[in-house]
Coordinates of C-alpha atoms in Angstrom, one line a residue:
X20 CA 98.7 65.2 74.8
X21 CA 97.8 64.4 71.0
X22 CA 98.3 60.6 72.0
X23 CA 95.1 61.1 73.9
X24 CA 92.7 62.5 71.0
X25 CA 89.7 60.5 70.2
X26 CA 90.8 59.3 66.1
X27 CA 87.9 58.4 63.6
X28 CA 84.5 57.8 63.7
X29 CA 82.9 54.9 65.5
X30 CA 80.8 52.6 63.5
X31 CA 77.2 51.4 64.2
X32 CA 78.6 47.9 65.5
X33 CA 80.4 50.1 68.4
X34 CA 79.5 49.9 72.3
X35 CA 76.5 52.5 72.9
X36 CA 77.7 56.2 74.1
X37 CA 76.2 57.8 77.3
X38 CA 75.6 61.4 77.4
X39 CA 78.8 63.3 76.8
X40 CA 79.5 65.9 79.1
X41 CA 77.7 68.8 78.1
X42 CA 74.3 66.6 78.8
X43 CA 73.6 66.1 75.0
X44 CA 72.0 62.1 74.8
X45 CA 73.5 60.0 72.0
X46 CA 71.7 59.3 68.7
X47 CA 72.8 56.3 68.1
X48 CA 70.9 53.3 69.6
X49 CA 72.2 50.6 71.2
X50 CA 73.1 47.2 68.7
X51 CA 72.3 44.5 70.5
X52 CA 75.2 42.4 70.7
X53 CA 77.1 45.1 72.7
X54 CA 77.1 45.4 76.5
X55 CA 75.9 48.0 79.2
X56 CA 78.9 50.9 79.9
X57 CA 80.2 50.2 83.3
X58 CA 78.2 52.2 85.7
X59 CA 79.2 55.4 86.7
X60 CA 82.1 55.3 84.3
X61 CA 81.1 58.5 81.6
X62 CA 81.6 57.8 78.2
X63 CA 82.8 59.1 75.3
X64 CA 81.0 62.0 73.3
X65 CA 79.6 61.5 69.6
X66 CA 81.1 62.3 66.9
X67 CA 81.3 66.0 65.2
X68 CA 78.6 66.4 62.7
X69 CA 80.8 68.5 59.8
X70 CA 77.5 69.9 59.1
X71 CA 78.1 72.4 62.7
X72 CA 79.3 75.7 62.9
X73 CA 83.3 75.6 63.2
X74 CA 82.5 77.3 67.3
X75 CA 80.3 74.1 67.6
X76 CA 82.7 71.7 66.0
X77 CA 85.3 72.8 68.3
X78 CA 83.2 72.8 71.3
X79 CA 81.9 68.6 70.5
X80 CA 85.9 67.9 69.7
X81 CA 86.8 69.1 72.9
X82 CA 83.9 67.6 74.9
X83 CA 84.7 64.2 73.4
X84 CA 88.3 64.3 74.2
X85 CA 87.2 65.0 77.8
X86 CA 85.0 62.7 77.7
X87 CA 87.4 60.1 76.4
X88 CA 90.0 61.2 79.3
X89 CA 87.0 60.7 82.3
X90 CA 86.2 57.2 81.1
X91 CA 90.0 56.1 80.9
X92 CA 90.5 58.0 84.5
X93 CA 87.6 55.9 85.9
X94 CA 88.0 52.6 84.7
X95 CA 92.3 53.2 86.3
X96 CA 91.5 54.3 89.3
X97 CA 89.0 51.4 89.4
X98 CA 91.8 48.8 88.6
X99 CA 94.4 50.0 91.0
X100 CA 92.3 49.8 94.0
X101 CA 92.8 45.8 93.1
X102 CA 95.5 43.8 94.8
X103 CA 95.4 40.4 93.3
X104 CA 96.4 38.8 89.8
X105 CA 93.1 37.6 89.2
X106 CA 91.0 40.2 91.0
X107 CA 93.0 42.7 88.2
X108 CA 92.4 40.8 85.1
X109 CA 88.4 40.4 86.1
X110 CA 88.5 44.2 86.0
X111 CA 90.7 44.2 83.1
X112 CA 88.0 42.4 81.3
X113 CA 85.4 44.4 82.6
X114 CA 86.6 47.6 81.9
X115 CA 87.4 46.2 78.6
X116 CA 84.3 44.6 77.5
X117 CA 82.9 48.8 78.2
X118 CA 85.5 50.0 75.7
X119 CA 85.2 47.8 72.9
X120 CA 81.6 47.2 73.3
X121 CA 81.6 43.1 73.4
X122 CA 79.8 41.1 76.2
X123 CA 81.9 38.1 77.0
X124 CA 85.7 37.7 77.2
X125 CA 88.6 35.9 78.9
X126 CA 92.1 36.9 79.8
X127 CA 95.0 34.3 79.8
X128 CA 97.8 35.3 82.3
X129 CA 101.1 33.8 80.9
X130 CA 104.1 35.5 81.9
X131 CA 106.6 35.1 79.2
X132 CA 109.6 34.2 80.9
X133 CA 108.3 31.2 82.5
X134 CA 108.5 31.8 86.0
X135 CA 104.1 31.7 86.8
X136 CA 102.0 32.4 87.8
X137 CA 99.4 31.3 84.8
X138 CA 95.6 31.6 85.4
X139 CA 92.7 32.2 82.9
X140 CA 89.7 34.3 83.8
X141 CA 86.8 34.6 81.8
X142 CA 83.6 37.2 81.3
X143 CA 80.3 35.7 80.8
X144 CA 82.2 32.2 80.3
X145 CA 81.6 29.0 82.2
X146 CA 84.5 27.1 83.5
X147 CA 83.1 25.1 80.6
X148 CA 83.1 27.1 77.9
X149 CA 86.9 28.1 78.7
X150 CA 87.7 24.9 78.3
X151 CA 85.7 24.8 75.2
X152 CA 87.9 27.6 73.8
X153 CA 91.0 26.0 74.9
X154 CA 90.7 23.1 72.7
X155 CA 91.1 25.5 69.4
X156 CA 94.7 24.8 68.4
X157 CA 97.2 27.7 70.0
X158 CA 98.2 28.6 66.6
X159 CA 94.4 29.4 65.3
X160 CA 93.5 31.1 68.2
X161 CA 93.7 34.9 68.9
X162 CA 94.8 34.3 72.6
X163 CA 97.4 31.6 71.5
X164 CA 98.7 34.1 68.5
X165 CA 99.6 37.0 70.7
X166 CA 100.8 34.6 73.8
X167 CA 103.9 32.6 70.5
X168 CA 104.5 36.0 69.4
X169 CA 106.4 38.0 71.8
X170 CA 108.7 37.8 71.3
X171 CA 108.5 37.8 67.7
X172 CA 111.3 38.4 64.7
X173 CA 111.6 42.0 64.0
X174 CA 111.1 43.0 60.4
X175 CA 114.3 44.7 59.9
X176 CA 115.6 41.6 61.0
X177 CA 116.7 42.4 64.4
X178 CA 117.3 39.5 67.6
X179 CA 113.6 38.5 68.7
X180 CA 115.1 38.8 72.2
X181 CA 115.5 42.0 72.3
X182 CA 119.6 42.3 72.5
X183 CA 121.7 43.5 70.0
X184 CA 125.1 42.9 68.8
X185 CA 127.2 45.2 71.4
X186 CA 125.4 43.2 74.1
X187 CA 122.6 46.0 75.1
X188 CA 119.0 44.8 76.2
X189 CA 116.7 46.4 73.8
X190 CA 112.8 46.7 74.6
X191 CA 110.7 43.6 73.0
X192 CA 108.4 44.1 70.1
X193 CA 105.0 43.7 71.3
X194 CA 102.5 42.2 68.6
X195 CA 99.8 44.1 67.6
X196 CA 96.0 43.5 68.5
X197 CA 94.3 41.2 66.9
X198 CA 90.6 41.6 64.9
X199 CA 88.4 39.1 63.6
X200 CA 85.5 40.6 62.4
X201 CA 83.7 37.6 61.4
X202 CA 84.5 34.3 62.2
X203 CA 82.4 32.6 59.2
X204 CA 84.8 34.5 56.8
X205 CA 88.0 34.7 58.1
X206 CA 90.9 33.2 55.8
X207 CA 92.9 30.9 57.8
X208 CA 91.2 29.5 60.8
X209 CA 91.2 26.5 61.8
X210 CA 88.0 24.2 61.2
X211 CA 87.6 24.0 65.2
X212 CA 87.9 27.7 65.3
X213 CA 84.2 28.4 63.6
X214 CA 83.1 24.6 65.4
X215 CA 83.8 26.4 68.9
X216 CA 82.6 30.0 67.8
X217 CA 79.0 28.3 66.6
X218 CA 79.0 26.0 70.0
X219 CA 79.3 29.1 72.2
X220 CA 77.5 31.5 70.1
X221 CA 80.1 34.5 69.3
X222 CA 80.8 35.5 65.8
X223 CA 83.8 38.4 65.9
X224 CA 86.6 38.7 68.1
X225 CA 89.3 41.3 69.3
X226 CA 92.3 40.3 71.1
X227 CA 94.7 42.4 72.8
X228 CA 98.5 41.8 74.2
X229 CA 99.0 42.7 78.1
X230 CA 102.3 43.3 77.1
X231 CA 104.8 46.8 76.9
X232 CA 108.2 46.7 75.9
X233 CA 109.5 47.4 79.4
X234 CA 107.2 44.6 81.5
X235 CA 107.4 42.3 78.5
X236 CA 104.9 40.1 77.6
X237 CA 102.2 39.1 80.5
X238 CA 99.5 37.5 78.9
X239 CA 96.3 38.4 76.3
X240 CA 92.5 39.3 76.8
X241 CA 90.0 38.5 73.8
X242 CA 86.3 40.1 73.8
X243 CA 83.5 38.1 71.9
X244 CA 81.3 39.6 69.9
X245 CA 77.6 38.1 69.3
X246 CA 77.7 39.5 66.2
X247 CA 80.2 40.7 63.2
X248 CA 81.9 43.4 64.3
X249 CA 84.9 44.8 65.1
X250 CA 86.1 48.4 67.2
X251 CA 86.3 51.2 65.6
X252 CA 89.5 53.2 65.1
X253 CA 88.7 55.4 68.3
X254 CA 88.0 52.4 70.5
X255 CA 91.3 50.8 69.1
X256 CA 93.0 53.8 71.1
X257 CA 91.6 53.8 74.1
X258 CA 91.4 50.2 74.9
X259 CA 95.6 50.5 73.7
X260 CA 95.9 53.2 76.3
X261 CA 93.9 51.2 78.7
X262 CA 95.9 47.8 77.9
X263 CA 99.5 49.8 78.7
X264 CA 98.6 50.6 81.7
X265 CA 96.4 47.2 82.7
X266 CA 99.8 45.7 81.5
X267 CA 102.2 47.7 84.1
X268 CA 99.5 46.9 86.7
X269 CA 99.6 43.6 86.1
X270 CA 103.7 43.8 86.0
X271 CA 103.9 45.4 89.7
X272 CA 101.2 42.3 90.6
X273 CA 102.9 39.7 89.2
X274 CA 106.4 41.0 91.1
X275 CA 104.2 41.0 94.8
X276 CA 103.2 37.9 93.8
X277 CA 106.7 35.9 93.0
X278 CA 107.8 38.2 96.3
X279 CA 105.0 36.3 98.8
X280 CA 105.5 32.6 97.1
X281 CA 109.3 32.7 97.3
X282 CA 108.5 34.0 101.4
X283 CA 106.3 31.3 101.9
X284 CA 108.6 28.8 100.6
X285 CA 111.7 30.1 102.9
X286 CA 109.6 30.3 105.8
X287 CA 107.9 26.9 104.9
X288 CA 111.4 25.1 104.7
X289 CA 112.2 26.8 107.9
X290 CA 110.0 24.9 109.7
X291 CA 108.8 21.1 110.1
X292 CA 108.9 19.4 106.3
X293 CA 106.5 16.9 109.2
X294 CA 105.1 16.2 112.0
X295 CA 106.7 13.4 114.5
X296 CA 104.6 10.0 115.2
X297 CA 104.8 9.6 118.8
X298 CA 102.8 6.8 120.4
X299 CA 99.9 8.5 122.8
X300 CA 100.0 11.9 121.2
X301 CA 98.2 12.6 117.6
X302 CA 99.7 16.2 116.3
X303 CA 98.0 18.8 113.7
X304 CA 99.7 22.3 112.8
X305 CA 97.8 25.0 110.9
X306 CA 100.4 27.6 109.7
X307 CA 99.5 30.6 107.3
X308 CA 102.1 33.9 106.5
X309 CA 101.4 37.2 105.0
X310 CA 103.0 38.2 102.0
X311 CA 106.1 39.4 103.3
X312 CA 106.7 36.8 105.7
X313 CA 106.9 37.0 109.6
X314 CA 108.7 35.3 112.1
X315 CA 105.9 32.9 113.7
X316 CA 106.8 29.3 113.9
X317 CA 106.6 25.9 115.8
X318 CA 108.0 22.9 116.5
X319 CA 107.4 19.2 117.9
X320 CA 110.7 17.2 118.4
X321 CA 111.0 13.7 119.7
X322 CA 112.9 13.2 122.7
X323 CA 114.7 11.0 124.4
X324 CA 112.6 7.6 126.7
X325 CA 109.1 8.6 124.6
X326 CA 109.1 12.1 125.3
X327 CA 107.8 15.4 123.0
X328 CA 108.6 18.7 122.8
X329 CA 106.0 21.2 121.4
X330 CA 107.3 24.7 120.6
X331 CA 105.3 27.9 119.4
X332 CA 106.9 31.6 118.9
X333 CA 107.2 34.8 117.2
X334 CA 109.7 36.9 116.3
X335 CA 109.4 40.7 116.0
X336 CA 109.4 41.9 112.6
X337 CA 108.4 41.1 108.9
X338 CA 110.4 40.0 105.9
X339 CA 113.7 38.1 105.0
X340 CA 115.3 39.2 108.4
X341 CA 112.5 38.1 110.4
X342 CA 112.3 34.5 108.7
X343 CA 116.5 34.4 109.4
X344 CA 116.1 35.5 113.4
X345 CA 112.9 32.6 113.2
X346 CA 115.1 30.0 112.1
X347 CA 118.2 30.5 114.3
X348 CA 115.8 30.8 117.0
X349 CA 114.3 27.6 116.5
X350 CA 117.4 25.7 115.3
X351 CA 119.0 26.5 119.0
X352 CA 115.5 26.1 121.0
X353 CA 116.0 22.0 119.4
X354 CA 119.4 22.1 120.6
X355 CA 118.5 22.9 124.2
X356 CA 115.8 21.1 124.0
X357 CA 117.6 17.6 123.3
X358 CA 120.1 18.7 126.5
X359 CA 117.9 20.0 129.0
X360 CA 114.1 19.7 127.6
X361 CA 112.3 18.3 130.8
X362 CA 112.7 21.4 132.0
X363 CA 111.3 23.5 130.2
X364 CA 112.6 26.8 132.3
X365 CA 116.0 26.2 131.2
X366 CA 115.2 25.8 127.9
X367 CA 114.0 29.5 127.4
X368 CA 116.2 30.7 129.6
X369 CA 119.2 29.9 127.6
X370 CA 116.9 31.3 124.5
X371 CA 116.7 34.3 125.8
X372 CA 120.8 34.5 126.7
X373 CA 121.3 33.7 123.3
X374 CA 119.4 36.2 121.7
X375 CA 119.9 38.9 124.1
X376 CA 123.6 38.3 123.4
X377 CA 123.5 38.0 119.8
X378 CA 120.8 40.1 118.4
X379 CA 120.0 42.5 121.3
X380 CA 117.9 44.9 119.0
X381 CA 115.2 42.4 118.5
X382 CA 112.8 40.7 120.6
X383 CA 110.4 37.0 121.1
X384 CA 107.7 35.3 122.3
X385 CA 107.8 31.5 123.1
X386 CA 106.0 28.7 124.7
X387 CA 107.9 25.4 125.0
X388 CA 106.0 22.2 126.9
X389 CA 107.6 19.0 127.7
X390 CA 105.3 16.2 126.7
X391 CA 105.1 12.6 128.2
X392 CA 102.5 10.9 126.0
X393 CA 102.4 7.8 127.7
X394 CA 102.0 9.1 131.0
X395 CA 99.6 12.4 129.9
X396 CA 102.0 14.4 131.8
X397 CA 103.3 18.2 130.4
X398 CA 105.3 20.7 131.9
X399 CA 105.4 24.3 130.1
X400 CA 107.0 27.5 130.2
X401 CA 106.2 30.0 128.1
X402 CA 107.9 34.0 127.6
X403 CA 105.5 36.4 126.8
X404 CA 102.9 34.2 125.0
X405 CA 99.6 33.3 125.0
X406 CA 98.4 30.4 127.5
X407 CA 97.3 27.1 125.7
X408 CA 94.4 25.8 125.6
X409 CA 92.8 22.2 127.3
X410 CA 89.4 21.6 124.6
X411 CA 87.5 18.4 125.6
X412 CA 84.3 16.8 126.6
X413 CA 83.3 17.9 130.0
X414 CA 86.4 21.1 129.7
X415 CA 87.5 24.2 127.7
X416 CA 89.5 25.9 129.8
X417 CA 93.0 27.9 129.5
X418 CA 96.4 26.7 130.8
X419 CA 96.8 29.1 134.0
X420 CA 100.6 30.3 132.8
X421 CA 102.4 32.8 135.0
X422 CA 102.9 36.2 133.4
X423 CA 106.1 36.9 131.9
X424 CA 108.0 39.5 129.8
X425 CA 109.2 38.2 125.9
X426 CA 112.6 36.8 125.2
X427 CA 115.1 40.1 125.3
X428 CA 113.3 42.3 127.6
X429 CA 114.9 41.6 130.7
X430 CA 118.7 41.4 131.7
X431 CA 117.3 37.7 133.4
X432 CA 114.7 36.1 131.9
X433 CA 113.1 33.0 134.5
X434 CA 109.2 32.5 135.1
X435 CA 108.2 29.2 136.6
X436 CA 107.0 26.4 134.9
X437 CA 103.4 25.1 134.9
X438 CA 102.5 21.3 134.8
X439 CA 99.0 19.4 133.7
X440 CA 97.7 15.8 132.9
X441 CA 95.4 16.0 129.6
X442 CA 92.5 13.5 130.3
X443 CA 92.2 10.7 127.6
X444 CA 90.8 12.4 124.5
X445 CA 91.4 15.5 125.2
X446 CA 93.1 18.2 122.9
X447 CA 95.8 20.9 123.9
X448 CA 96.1 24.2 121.7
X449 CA 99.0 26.1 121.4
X450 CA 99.0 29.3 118.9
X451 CA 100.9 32.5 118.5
X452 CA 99.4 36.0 119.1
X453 CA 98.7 36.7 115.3
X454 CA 95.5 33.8 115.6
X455 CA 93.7 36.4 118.0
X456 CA 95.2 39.9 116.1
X457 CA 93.9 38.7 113.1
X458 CA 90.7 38.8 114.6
X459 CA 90.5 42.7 115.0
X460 CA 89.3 42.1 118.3
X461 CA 90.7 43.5 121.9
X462 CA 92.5 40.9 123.3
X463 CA 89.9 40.3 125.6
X464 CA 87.3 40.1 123.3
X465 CA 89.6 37.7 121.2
X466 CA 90.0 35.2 123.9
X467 CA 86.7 34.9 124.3
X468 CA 86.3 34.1 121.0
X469 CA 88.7 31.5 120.9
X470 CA 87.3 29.9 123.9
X471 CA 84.1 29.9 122.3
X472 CA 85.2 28.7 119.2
X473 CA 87.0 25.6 120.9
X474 CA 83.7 24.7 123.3
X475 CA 82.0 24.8 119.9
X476 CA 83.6 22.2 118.1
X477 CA 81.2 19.2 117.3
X478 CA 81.7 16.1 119.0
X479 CA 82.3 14.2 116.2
X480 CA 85.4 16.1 115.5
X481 CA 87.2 15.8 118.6
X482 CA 88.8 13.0 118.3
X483 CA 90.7 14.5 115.0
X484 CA 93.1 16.9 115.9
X485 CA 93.3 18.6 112.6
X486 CA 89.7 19.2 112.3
X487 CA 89.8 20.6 115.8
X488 CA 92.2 23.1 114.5
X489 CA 90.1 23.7 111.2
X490 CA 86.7 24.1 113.2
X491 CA 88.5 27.0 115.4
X492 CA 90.1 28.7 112.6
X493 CA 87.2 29.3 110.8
X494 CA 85.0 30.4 113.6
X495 CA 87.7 32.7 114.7
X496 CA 88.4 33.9 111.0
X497 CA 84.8 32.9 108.9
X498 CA 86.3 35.0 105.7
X499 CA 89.3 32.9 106.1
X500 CA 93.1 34.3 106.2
X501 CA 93.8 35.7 102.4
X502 CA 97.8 35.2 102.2
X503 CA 97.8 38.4 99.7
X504 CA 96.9 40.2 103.0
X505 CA 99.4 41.8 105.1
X506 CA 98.7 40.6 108.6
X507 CA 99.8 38.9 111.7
X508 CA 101.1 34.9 111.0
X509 CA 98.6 32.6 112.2
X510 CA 100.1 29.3 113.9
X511 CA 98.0 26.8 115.8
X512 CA 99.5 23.7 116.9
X513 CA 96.9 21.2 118.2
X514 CA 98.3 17.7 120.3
X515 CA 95.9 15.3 121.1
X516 CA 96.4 12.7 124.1
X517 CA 95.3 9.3 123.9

């Protein structure tokens, strides 16, 4: 495509070339404000010498344009194999800094319409130094320039936003790159433009929008230059082709990202907004969803004379309709709960009528205990779901539960209830089935590990019920639960008698 040809010919304050590919080593030595290419990442050919035969001349055009091709191939494949907002814009710098030949950078993330997320990531930057940078004024900076001016007023005159006067949408301008070849020169920066460039040591800049007219405006990346220079033509096109497609990366990122926050806020408002304060019980809930949301959840209700009800469960399925079933479920497990919740049998016995009657396609775990702080007395029943467990000083044992079938497997669902008396101090644990999935272990292997991870907890966290729960999480999951991750929820429920 003619898009794709290499344009120009790059100038001495260019990034160094690599061999091109018909194994002939570059002339031109590296200047030494410019960076390393990315390794393994071929880069582009040198230019024709007109000097050549014409056959030659063809041969070294064609070579550089494949060349040129197998660098931008690379450096995409390497940023779609990322799956975060921020993990992309580090490779966007990155792969970036290669192209243009500069050795420091950041890239702002400022969606124009609003809605966040905003970050700022930076390439051989300090947290400091970013901040540093920030405090150039918006308008004076390269970053701040391209972030006010998309949308921007057209030159024929047009409407900025991008409609037009029968009412269609059309594409927004995106603002062109932006070069300062040498900050000591420049008309028209600010004072604390060239204060900040001599404080961090960089003396050119090139800034380019993340922005396309479909996706809009996303954000900006600026590379710093130790020295005055600027890209050459050639670069100027491939870091353009590069930024396009960054940009619609970015786009399909950002959209996963709004997806998972706006699940995690359903599902968050579907549960407790607290926990109750019940005198002889201390609770702690550790809750954590994937990014499309499934249906685990808990509960701890007060009840009548003193009494708690603790509630874990799971709903089969992921998404929107999972997070619905999850809070109807719950809604009508607190209703029973308030009639009959002493006995705990009944309880998830008119669950499971309910839902067998009214959504007989899906399926659920649950564990509901009847609590009587005062007396350290609590009778369970659970449906299909993991046994709690008892952590304290001279124990760490699991509740002996009968085994049952989940809520909607049977015509009749009844098992029989289990009771216990928690010794002062002592902590019960009650978690849904994606705490030991998560793990990647057999289940056997994963209680285990959760056993061990609650006979491990230090004494001097014991007595807190959240750190209890903190000090298993992490030595079940030591890389922690990374909510960009599909997965099993994790919900563990920790209730501590006095």
């Amino acid at each position: 495509m003619a898009s794709n040809a290499p344009v120009g010919k790059p100038t001495d304050m260019s990034a160094p070339r690599l061999p091109k590919v018909a194994g002939i080593d570059s002339t031109v030595p590296a200047p030494p404000h410019t960076t390393a290419p990315l390794p393994g990442v071929p880069p582009a050919a040198p230019p024709s010498d007109a000097a050549l035969p014409p056959g030659v001349l063809i041969q070294d055009r064609l070579a550089s344009w494949v060349s040129d091709l197998t660098t931008l191939h690379e450096l995409t494949e390497r940023l779609i194999k990322t799956s975060s907002l921020d993990g992309a814009l580090r490779e966007v710098l990155g792969a970036g800094a290669a192209l243009v030949g500069a050795r420091r950078g950041m890239a702002v993330l400022e969606p124009a319409d609003g809605l966040g997320p905003t970050s700022t990531i930076g390439l051989g930057l300090a947290h400091a130094d970013l901040g540093t940078i920030e405090t150039v004024p918006r308008g004076s900076g390269s970053c701040g320039r391209l972030l006010d001016g998309l949308p921007e007023t057209d030159p024929t005159g047009a409407d900025p936003t991008g409609a037009d006067p029968t009412g269609a949408r059309r594409p927004a301008r995106v603002p062109d790159p932006i070069a300062i070849r040498d900050v000591r020169t420049e008309e028209g920066l600010d004072p604390r433009h060239r204060e900040v460039a001599a404080r961090l040591g960089y003396a050119a800049s090139y800034a380019l929008p993340l922005a396309t007219e479909e996706a809009g405006r996303l954000g900006a990346a600026v590379w710093l230059y130790d020295e005055p220079a600027e890209p050459d033509e050639r670069r100027r096109h491939l870091i353009g082709l590069y930024g396009r497609f960054a940009t619609e990366h970015l786009a399909r990122l950002l959209q996963v990202e709004r997806a998972r926050v706006r699940v995690a806020t359903i599902a968050e408002e579907l549960l407790p907004s607290r926990l109750p304060r019940v005198p002889g019980v201390r609770l702690a809930v550790r809750h954590r969803t994937g990014p499309q949301g499934g249906g685990d959840w808990y509960d701890a209700l007060p009840l009548p004379e003193g009494a708690l009800g603790l509630a874990v469960g799971s709903v089969s399925g992921t998404g929107p309709s999972a997070l619905a079933a999850m809070g109807r479920l719950r809604a009508s497990l607190r209703a029973y709960a308030v009639m009959e919740g002493e006995d705990p049998v009944a309880v998830l016995s008119d669950l499971e009528l309910l839902l067998r009657l009214t959504e007989p396609a899906r399926s659920a775990t649950a564990l509901f205990a009847y609590a009587e702080p005062a007396q350290r007395r609590i009778v369970l029943a659970g449906a299909g779901h993991a046994p709690p467990l008892i952590v304290g000083d001279h124990r760490t044992e699991f509740v002996e539960t009968s085994l049952s079938a989940p809520l909607g497997m049977l015509t009749c669902w009844e098992a029989p209830s289990v009771e216990l008396s928690p010794a002062p101090g002592e902590t019960v644990l009650l978690y849904t089935d994606g705490l030991l999935r998560r793990t990647g272990d057999t289940t056997d292997r994963a209680f285990a590990r959760l056993h061990a991870a609650a006979a491990s907890v230090p004494g001097a966290d014991r007595s807190d019920p959240g750190a209890v729960a903190d000090h298993v999480l992490r030595a079940l999951l030591p890389e922690g639960l990374d909510p960009a991750v599909e997965g099993e929820d994790v919900v563990l429920l920790a209730a501590r008698f006095e």
